[in-house]
Short mmCIF file of C-alpha atoms and ligand atoms in Angstrom, two decimals:
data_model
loop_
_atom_site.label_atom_id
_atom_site.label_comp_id
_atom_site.label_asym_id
_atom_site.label_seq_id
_atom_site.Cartn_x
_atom_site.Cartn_y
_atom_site.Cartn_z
CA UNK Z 1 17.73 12.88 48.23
CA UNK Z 2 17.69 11.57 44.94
CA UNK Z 3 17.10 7.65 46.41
CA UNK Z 4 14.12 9.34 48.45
CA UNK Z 5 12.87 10.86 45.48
CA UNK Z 6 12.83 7.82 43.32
CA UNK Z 7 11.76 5.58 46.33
CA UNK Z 8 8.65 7.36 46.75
CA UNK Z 9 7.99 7.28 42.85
CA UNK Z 10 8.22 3.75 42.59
CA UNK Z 11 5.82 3.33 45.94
CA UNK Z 12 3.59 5.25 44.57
CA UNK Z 13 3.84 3.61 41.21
CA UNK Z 14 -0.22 2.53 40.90
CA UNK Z 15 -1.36 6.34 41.42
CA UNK Z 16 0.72 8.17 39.33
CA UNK Z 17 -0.05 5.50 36.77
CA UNK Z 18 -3.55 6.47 37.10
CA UNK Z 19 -2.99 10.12 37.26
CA UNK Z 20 -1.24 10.17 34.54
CA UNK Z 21 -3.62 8.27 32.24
CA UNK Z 22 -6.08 10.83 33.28
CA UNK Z 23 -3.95 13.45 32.63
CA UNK Z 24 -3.24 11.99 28.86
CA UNK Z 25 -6.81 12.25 28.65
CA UNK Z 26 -6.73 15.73 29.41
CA UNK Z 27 -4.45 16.86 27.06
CA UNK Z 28 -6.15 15.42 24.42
CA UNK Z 29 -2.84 13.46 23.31
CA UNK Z 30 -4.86 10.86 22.28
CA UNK Z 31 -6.19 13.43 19.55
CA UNK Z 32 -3.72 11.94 17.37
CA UNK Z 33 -4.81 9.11 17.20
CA UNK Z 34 -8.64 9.48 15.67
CA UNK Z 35 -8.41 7.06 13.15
CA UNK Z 36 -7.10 4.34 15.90
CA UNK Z 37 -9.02 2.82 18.16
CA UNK Z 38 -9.33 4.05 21.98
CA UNK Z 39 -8.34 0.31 22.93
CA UNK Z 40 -5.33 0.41 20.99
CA UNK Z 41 -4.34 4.05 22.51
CA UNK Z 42 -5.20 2.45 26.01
CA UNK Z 43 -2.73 -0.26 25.92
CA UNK Z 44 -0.33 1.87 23.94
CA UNK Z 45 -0.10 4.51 26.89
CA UNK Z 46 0.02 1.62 29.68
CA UNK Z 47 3.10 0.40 27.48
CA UNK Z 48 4.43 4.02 27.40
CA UNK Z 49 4.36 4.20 31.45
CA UNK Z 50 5.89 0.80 32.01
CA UNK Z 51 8.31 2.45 30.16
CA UNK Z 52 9.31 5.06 32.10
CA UNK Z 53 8.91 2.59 35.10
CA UNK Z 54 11.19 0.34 34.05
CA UNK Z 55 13.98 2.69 33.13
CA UNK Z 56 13.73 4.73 36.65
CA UNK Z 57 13.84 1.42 38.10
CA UNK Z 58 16.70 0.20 36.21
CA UNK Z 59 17.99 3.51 36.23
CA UNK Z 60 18.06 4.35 32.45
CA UNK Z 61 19.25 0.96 31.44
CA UNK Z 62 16.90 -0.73 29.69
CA UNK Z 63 16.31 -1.07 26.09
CA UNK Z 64 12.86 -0.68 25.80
CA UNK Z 65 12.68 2.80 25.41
CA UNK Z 66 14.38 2.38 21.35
CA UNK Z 67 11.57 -0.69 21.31
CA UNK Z 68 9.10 1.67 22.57
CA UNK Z 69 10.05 4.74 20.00
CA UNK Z 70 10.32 2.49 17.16
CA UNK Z 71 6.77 1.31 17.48
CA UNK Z 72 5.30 4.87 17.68
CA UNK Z 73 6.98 5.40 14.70
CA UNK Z 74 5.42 1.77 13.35
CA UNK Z 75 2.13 3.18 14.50
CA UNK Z 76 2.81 6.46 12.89
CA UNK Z 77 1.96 8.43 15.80
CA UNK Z 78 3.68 12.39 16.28
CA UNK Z 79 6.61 12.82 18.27
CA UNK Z 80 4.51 15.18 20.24
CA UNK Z 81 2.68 12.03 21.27
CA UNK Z 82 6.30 11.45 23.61
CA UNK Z 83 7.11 14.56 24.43
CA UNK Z 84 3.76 15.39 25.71
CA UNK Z 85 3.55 12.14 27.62
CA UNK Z 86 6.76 13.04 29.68
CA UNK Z 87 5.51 16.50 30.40
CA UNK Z 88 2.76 14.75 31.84
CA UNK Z 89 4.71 12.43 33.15
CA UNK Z 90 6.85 15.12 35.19
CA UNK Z 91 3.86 17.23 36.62
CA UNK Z 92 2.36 14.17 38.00
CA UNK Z 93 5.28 12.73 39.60
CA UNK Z 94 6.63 15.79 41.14
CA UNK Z 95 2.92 16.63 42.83
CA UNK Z 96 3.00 13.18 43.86
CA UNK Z 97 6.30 13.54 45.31
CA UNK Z 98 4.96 17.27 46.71
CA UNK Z 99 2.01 15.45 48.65
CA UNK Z 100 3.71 12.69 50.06
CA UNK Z 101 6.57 14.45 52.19
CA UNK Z 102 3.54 16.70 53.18
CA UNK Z 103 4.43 20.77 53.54
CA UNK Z 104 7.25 21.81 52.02
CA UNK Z 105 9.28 24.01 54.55
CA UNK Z 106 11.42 25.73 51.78
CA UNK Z 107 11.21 27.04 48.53
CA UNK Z 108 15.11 24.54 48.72
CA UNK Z 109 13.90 22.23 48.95
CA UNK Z 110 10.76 22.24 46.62
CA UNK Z 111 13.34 23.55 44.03
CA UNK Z 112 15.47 20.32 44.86
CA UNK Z 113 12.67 18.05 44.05
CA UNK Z 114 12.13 19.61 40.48
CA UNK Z 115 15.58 19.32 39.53
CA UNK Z 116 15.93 15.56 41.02
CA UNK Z 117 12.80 14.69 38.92
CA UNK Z 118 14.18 16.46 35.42
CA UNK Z 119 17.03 15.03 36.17
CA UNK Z 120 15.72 11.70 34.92
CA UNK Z 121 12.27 13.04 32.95
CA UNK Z 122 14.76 14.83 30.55
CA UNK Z 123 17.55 11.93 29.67
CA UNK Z 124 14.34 9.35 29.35
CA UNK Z 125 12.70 12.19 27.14
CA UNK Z 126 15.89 13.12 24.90
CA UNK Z 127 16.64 9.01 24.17
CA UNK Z 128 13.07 9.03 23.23
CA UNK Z 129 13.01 11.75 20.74
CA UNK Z 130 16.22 10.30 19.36
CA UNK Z 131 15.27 7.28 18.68
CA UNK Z 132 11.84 8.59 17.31
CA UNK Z 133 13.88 10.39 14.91
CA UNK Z 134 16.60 8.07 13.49
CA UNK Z 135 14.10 5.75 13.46
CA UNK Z 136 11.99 7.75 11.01
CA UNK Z 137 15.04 8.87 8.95
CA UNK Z 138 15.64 5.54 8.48
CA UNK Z 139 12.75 4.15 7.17
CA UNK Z 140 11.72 7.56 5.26
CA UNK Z 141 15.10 7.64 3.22
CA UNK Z 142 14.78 3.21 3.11
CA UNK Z 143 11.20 3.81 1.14
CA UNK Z 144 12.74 6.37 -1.03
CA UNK Z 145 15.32 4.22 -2.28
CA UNK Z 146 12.67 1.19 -2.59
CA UNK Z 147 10.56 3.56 -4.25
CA UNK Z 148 12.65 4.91 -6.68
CA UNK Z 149 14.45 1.29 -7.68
CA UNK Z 150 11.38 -0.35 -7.98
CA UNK Z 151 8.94 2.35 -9.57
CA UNK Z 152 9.51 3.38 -13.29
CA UNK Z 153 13.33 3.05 -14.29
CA UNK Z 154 14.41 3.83 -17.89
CA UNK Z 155 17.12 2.76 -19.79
CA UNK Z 156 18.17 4.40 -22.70
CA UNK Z 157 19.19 1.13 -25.09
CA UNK Z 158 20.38 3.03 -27.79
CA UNK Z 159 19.95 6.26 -29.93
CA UNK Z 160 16.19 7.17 -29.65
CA UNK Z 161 15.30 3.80 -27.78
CA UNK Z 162 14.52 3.74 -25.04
CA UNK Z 163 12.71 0.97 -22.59
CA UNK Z 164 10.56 1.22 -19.48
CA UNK Z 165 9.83 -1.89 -17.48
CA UNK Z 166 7.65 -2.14 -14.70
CA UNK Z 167 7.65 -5.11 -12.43
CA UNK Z 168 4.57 -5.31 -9.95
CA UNK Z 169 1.41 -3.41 -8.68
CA UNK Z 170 0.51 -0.38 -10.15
CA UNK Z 171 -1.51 2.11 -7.98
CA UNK Z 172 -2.14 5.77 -7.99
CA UNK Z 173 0.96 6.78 -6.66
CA UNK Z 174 2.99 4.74 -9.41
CA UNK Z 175 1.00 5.33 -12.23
CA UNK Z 176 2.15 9.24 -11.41
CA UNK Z 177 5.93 8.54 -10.84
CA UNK Z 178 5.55 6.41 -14.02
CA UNK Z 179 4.31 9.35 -16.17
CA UNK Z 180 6.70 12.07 -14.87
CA UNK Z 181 9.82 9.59 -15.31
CA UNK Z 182 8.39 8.58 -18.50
CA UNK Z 183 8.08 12.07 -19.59
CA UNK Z 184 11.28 13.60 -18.02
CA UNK Z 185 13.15 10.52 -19.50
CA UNK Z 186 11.69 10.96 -23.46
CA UNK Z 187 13.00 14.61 -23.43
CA UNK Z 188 16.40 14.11 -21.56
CA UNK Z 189 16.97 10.22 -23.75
CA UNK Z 190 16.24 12.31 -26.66
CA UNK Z 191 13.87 9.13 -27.34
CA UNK Z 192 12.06 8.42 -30.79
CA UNK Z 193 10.47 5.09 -29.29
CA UNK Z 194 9.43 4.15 -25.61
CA UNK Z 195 8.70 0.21 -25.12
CA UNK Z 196 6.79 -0.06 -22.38
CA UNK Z 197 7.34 -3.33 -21.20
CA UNK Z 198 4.35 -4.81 -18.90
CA UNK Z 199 5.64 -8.30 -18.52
CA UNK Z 200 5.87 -7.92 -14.83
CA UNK Z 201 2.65 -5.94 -13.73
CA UNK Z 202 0.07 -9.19 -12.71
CA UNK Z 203 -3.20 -7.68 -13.13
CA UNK Z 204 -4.12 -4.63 -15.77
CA UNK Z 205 -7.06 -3.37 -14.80
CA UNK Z 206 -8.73 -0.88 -15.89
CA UNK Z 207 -7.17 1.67 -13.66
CA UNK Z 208 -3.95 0.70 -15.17
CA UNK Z 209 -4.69 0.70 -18.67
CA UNK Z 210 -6.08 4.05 -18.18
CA UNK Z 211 -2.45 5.50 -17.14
CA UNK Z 212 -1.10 3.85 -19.41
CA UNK Z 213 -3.17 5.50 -22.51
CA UNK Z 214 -2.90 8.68 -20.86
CA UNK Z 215 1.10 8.14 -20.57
CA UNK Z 216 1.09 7.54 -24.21
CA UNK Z 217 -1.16 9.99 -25.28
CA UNK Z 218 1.62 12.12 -23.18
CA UNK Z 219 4.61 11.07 -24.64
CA UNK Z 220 3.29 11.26 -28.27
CA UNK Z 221 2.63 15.03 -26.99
CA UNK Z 222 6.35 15.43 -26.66
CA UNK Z 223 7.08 14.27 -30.10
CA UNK Z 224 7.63 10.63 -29.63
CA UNK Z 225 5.87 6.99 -29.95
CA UNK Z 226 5.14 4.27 -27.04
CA UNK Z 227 5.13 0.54 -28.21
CA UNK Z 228 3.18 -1.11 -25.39
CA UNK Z 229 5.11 -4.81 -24.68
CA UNK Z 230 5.18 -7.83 -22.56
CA UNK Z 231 1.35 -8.38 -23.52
CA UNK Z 232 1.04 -12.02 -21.78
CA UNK Z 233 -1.91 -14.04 -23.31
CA UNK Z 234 -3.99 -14.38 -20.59
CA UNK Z 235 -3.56 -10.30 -19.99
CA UNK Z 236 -4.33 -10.07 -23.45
CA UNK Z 237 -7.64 -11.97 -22.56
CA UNK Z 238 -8.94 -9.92 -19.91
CA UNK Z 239 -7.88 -7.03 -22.06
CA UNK Z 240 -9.90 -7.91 -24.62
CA UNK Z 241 -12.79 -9.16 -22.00
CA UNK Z 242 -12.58 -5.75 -20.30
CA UNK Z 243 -12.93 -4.24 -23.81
CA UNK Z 244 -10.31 -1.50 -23.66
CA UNK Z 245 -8.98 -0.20 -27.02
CA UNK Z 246 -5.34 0.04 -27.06
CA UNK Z 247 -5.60 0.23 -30.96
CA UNK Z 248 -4.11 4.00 -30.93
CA UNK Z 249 -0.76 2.65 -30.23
CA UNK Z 250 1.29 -0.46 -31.30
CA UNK Z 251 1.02 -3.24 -29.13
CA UNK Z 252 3.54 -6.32 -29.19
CA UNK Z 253 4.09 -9.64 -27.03
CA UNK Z 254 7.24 -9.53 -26.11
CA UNK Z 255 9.99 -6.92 -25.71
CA UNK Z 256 12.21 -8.70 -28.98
CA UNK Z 257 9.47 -7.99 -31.36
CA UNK Z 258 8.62 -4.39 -29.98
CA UNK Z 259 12.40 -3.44 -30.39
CA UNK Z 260 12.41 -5.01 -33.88
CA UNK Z 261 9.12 -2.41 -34.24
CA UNK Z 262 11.29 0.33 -32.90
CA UNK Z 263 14.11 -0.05 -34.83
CA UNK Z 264 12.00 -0.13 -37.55
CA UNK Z 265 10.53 3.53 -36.79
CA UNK Z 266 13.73 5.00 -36.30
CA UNK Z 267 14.75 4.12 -39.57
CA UNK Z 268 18.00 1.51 -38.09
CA UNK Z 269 18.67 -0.89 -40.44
CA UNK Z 270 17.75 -4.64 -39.47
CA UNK Z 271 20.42 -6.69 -40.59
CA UNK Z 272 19.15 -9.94 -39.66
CA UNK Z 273 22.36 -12.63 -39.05
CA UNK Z 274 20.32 -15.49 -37.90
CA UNK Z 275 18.16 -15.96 -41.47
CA UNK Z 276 22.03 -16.36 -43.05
CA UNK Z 277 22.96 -18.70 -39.96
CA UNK Z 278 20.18 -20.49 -40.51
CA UNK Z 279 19.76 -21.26 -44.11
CA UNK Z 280 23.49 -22.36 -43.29
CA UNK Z 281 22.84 -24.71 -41.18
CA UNK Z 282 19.68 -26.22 -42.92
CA UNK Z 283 22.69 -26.53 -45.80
CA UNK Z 284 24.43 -28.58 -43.89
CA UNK Z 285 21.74 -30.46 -42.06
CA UNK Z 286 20.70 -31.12 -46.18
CA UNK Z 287 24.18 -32.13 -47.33
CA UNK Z 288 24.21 -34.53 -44.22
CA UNK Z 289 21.22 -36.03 -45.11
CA UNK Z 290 22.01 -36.64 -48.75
CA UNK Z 291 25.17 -38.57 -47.66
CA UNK B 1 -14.38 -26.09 1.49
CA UNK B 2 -17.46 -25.09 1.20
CA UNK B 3 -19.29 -21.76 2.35
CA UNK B 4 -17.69 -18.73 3.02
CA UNK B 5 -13.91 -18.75 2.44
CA UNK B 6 -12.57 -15.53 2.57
CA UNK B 7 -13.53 -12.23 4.02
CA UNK B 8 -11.30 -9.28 2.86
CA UNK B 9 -12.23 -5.12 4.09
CA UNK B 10 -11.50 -2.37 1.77
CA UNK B 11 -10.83 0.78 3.47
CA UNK B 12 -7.52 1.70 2.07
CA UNK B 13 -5.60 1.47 -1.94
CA UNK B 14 -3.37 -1.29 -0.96
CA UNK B 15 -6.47 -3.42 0.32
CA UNK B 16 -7.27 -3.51 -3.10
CA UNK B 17 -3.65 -5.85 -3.90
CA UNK B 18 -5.29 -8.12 -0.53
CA UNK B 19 -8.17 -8.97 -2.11
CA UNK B 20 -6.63 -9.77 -5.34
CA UNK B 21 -3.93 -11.61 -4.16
CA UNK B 22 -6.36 -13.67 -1.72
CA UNK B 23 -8.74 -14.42 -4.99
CA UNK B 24 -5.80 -15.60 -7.09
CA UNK B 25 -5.07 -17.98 -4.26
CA UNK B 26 -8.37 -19.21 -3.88
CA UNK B 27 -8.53 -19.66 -7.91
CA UNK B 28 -5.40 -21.75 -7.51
CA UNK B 29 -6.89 -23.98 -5.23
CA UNK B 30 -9.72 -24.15 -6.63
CA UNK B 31 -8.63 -25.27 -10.03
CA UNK B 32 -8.79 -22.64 -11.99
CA UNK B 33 -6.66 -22.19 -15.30
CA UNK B 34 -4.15 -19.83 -15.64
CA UNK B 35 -6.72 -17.33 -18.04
CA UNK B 36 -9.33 -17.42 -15.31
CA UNK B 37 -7.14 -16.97 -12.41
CA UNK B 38 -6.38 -13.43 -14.34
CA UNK B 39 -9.75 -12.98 -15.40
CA UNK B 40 -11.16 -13.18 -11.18
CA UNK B 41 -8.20 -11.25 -10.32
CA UNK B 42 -9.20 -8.35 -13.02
CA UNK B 43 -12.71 -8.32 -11.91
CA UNK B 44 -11.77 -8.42 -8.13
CA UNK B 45 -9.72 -5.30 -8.54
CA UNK B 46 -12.43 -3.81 -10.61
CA UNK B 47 -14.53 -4.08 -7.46
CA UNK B 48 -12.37 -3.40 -4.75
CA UNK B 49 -11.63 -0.12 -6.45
CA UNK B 50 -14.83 0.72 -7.05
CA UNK B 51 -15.91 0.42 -3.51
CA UNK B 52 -12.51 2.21 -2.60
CA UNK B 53 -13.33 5.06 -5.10
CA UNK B 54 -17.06 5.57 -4.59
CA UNK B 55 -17.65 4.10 -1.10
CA UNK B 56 -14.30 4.30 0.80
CA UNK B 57 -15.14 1.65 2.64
CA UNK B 58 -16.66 -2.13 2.11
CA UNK B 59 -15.26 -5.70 2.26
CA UNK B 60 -15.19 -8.31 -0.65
CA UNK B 61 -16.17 -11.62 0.18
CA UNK B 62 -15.33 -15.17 -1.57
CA UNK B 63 -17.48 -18.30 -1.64
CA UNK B 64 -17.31 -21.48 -2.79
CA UNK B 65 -20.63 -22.59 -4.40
CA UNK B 66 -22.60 -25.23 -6.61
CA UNK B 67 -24.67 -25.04 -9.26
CA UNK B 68 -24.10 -24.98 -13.07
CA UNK B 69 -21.24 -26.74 -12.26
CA UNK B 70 -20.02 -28.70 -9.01
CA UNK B 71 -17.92 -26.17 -8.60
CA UNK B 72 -17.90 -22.17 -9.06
CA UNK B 73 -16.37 -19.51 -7.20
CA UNK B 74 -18.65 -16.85 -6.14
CA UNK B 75 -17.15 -12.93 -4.85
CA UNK B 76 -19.04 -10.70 -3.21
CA UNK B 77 -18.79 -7.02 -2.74
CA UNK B 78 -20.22 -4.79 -0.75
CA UNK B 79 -20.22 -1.13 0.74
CA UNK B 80 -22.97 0.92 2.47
CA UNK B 81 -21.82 3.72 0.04
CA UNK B 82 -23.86 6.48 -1.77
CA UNK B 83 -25.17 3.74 -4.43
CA UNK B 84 -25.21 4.08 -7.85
CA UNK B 85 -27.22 6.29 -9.37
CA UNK B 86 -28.06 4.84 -12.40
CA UNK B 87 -27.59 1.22 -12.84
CA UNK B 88 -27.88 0.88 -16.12
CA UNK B 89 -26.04 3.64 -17.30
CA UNK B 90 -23.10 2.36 -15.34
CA UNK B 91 -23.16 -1.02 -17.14
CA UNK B 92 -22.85 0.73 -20.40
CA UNK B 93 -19.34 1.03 -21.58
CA UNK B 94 -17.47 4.46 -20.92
CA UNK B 95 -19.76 5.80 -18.21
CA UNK B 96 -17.90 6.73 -15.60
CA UNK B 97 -18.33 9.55 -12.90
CA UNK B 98 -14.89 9.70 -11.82
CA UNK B 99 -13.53 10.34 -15.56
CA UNK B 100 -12.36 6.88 -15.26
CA UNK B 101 -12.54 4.62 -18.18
CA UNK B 102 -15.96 3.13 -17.12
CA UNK B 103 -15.57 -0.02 -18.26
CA UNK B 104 -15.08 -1.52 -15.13
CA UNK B 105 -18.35 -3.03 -14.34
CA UNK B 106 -19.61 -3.58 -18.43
CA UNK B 107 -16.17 -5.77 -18.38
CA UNK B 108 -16.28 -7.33 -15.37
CA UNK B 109 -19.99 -9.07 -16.40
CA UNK B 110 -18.59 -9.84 -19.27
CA UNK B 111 -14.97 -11.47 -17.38
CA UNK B 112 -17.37 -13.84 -15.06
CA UNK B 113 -20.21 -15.55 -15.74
CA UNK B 114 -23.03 -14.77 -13.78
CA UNK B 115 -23.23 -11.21 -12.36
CA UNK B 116 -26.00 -9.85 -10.00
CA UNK B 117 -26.22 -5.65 -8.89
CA UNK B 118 -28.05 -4.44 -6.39
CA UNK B 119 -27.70 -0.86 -5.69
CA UNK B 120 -29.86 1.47 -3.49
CA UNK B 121 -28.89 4.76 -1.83
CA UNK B 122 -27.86 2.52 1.50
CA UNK B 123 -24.85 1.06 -0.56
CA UNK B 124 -24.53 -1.23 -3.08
CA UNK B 125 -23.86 -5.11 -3.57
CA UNK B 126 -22.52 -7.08 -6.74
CA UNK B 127 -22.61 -10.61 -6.75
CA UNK B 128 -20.32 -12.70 -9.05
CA UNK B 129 -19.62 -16.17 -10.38
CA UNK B 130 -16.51 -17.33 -12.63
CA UNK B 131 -17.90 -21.40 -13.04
CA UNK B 132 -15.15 -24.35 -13.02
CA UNK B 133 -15.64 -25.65 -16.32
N1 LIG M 301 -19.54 0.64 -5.31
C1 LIG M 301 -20.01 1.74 -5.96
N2 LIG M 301 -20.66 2.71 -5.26
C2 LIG M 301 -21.14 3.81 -5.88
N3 LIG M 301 -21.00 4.03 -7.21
C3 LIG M 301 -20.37 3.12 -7.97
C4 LIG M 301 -19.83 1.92 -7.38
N4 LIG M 301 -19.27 1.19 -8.37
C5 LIG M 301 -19.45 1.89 -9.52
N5 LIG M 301 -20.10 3.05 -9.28
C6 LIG M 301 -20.52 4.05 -10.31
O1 LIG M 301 -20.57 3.41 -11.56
C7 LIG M 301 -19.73 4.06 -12.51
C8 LIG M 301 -19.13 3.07 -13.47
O2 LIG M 301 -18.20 2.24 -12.79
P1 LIG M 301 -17.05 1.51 -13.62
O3 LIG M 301 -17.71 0.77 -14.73
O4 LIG M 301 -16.22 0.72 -12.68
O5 LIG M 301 -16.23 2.69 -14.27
P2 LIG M 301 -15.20 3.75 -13.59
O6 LIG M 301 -14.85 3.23 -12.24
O7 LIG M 301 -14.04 3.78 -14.52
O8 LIG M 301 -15.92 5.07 -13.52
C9 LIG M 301 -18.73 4.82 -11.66
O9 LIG M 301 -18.22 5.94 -12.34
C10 LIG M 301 -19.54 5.20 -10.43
O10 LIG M 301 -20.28 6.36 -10.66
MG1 LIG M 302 -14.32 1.24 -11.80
#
């Protein structure tokens, strides 16, 4: 029974192909796709039903149904997008099955034929929606990590220092994570100074010298003072080109200066070793000379 | 190279880095110092967000072109967007209708050296030159 059934889905293979592209059509599954082109949904649904093909014909051993699930999830399509597709899939084989063996003499035997057909509809369908899902775990909880490494990290250097460097483009998105670390990170840091330290961030653009002035403007809110560093000269340039005024809050080149700022505003000494070391060794660079 | 070199759509934020990053390159190979190269990138981003924020859609395009001198590169963007309202408002330093800074497009005539704006309610088109000197 279940050979016949299968036999006479696989003969049948070009109609119920077509049926059930129709039928896709009909349930408006391609809905979710508005923003994609109907060509791309075409060939995506002929790839979903070769599929299903494949695996009754290799009888659920085939690993192109994890391929298959992990590109939805590439594509960002719904779940519902392979769910509804097998439910499709299921009404159109079994009436295909119903009108090829002609009347059915028993309600048996039409009861038969439903269960032989879930019987592989369902396991295709489950290894679908779990790949679908680990898939998407994966990749949700792999961004969040990226996300949160990359986007604003703060280290506390010492007592009421603290510095924020940010390596590489800064959209919308950032620019918000930036200001609610930023923020969250004065008031738990306890932090006098924040050195925010651009040397990494290519292009600062408008848009990005906006957040930062507003993330200042923030933090000096809270009680405390930003020293904007990492200023390369040709950022400086288009800075100055752009003609943004950054004068409301101390600017440096490079981090070494800003923290020399900062220690300066939070009243550490500077007890500078290498003036000492040096006039030392000009000493004895004289003495050597004079011999 | 000559002509046309790069085509780039802006329909989304991170088509904005695209266009950048495919400007820088073309700066590179075209010769451009190290300054410059940040200066086209500035005012390509300036542009691209522009069209991103105001038009949602457009494409910036890059040419290679003669004149002044042998060589200049030339970027184009444009959008069939709601146009700007008031051109010369919007080249005045600190307009903005978005609450943005607004000194994207003042500063990006004053980044490159020849800059052309053509704006009508069917969308709007800047032209641009940064010259090899
Ligand atoms: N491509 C565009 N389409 C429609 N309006 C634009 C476009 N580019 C700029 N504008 C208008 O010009 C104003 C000034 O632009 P800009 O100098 O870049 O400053 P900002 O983007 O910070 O507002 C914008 O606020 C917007 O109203
Ligand atoms: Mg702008």
């Amino acid at each position: 029974m279940e050979k016949r059934l299968r036999n006479i889905i696989l003969g049948h293979s070009d109609q119920i192909i077509k049926n059930w592209l129709v039928k896709l059509d009909d349930n408006k599954v391609t809905e979710y796709g508005s923003t994609i082109s109907q060509e791309a949904i075409e060939q995506t649904n002929r790839e979903f039903v070769n599929v299903i093909f494949s695996n009754i014909e290799n009888n659920g051993e085939s690993n192109d149904l994890q391929e298959f699930s992990e590109k939805i999830v590439n594509l960002g399509w719904p779940l519902g997008y392979l769910t509804e597709g097998m439910q499709a899939f299921r009404s159109v084989a079994i009436r295909t099955i119903l009108e090829d063996i002609g009347e059915t003499k028993n309600n048996e035997e039409f009861l038969s034929i439903m269960e032989g057909v879930n019987d592989w509809v369902d396991p295709i369908k489950n290894r679908l929606i779990n790949e679908y899902s680990s898939n998407w775990t994966n990749i949700v909880s792999l961004q969040k990590v990226a996300l949160q490494e990359l986007s604003a990290p703060l280290i506390p250097v010492m007592e009421g220092i603290t510095v924020m460097p940010l390596v590489g483009t800064i959209d919308t998105d950032r620019a918000k994570l930036i200001m609610e670390n930023l923020l969250n990170g004065v008031i738990k840091n306890n932090a006098e100074v924040v050195l925010i330290d651009i040397t990494g961030v290519p292009v600062v653009d408008t848009m990005v010298a906006h957040h930062i002035i507003q993330a200042a403007e923030a933090v000096r809110l809270v009680g405390s003072q930003c020293i904007l560093v990492g200023i390369r000269p040709e950022i400086a340039q288009t800075i100055v080109n752009l003609g943004i005024d950054l004068r409301n809050f101390p600017t440096k080149s490079s981090l070494q200066k800003g923290f020399r700022t900062a220690l300066e505003m939070t009243g550490a000494k500077v007890v500078s070793e290498s003036e000492s070391e040096g006039d030392e060794i000009e000493n004895i660079l004289n003495s050597i000379e004079k011999e | 190279m000559k002509g046309t070199l790069s085509n780039v759509p802006i329909a989304k934020e991170l088509d904005i880095v695209g266009a950048r990053q495919t400007g820088r390159n073309i700066a590179t190979e075209l010769g451009f110092s190290s300054v410059d190269q940040a200066r086209i990138a500035t005012a390509i981003s300036e542009l691209a967000r522009n069209i991103y924020l105001y038009a949602k859609k457009g494409e910036i395009t890059f040419q290679q072109v003669e004149g002044v001198a042998p060589v200049g590169l030339k970027i184009i963007a444009k959008d069939n967007g709601p146009g700007i309202k008031d051109i010369s408002k919007s080249m005045i330093d600190g307009y903005s209708t978005s609450g943005g800074l607004g000194a994207g497009l003042p500063g990006v005539k004053r980044l490159m050296d020849d800059f052309d704006i053509m704006s009508s309610d069917e969308g709007t088109t800047i032209h641009v030159i940064k010259w090899l000197r």
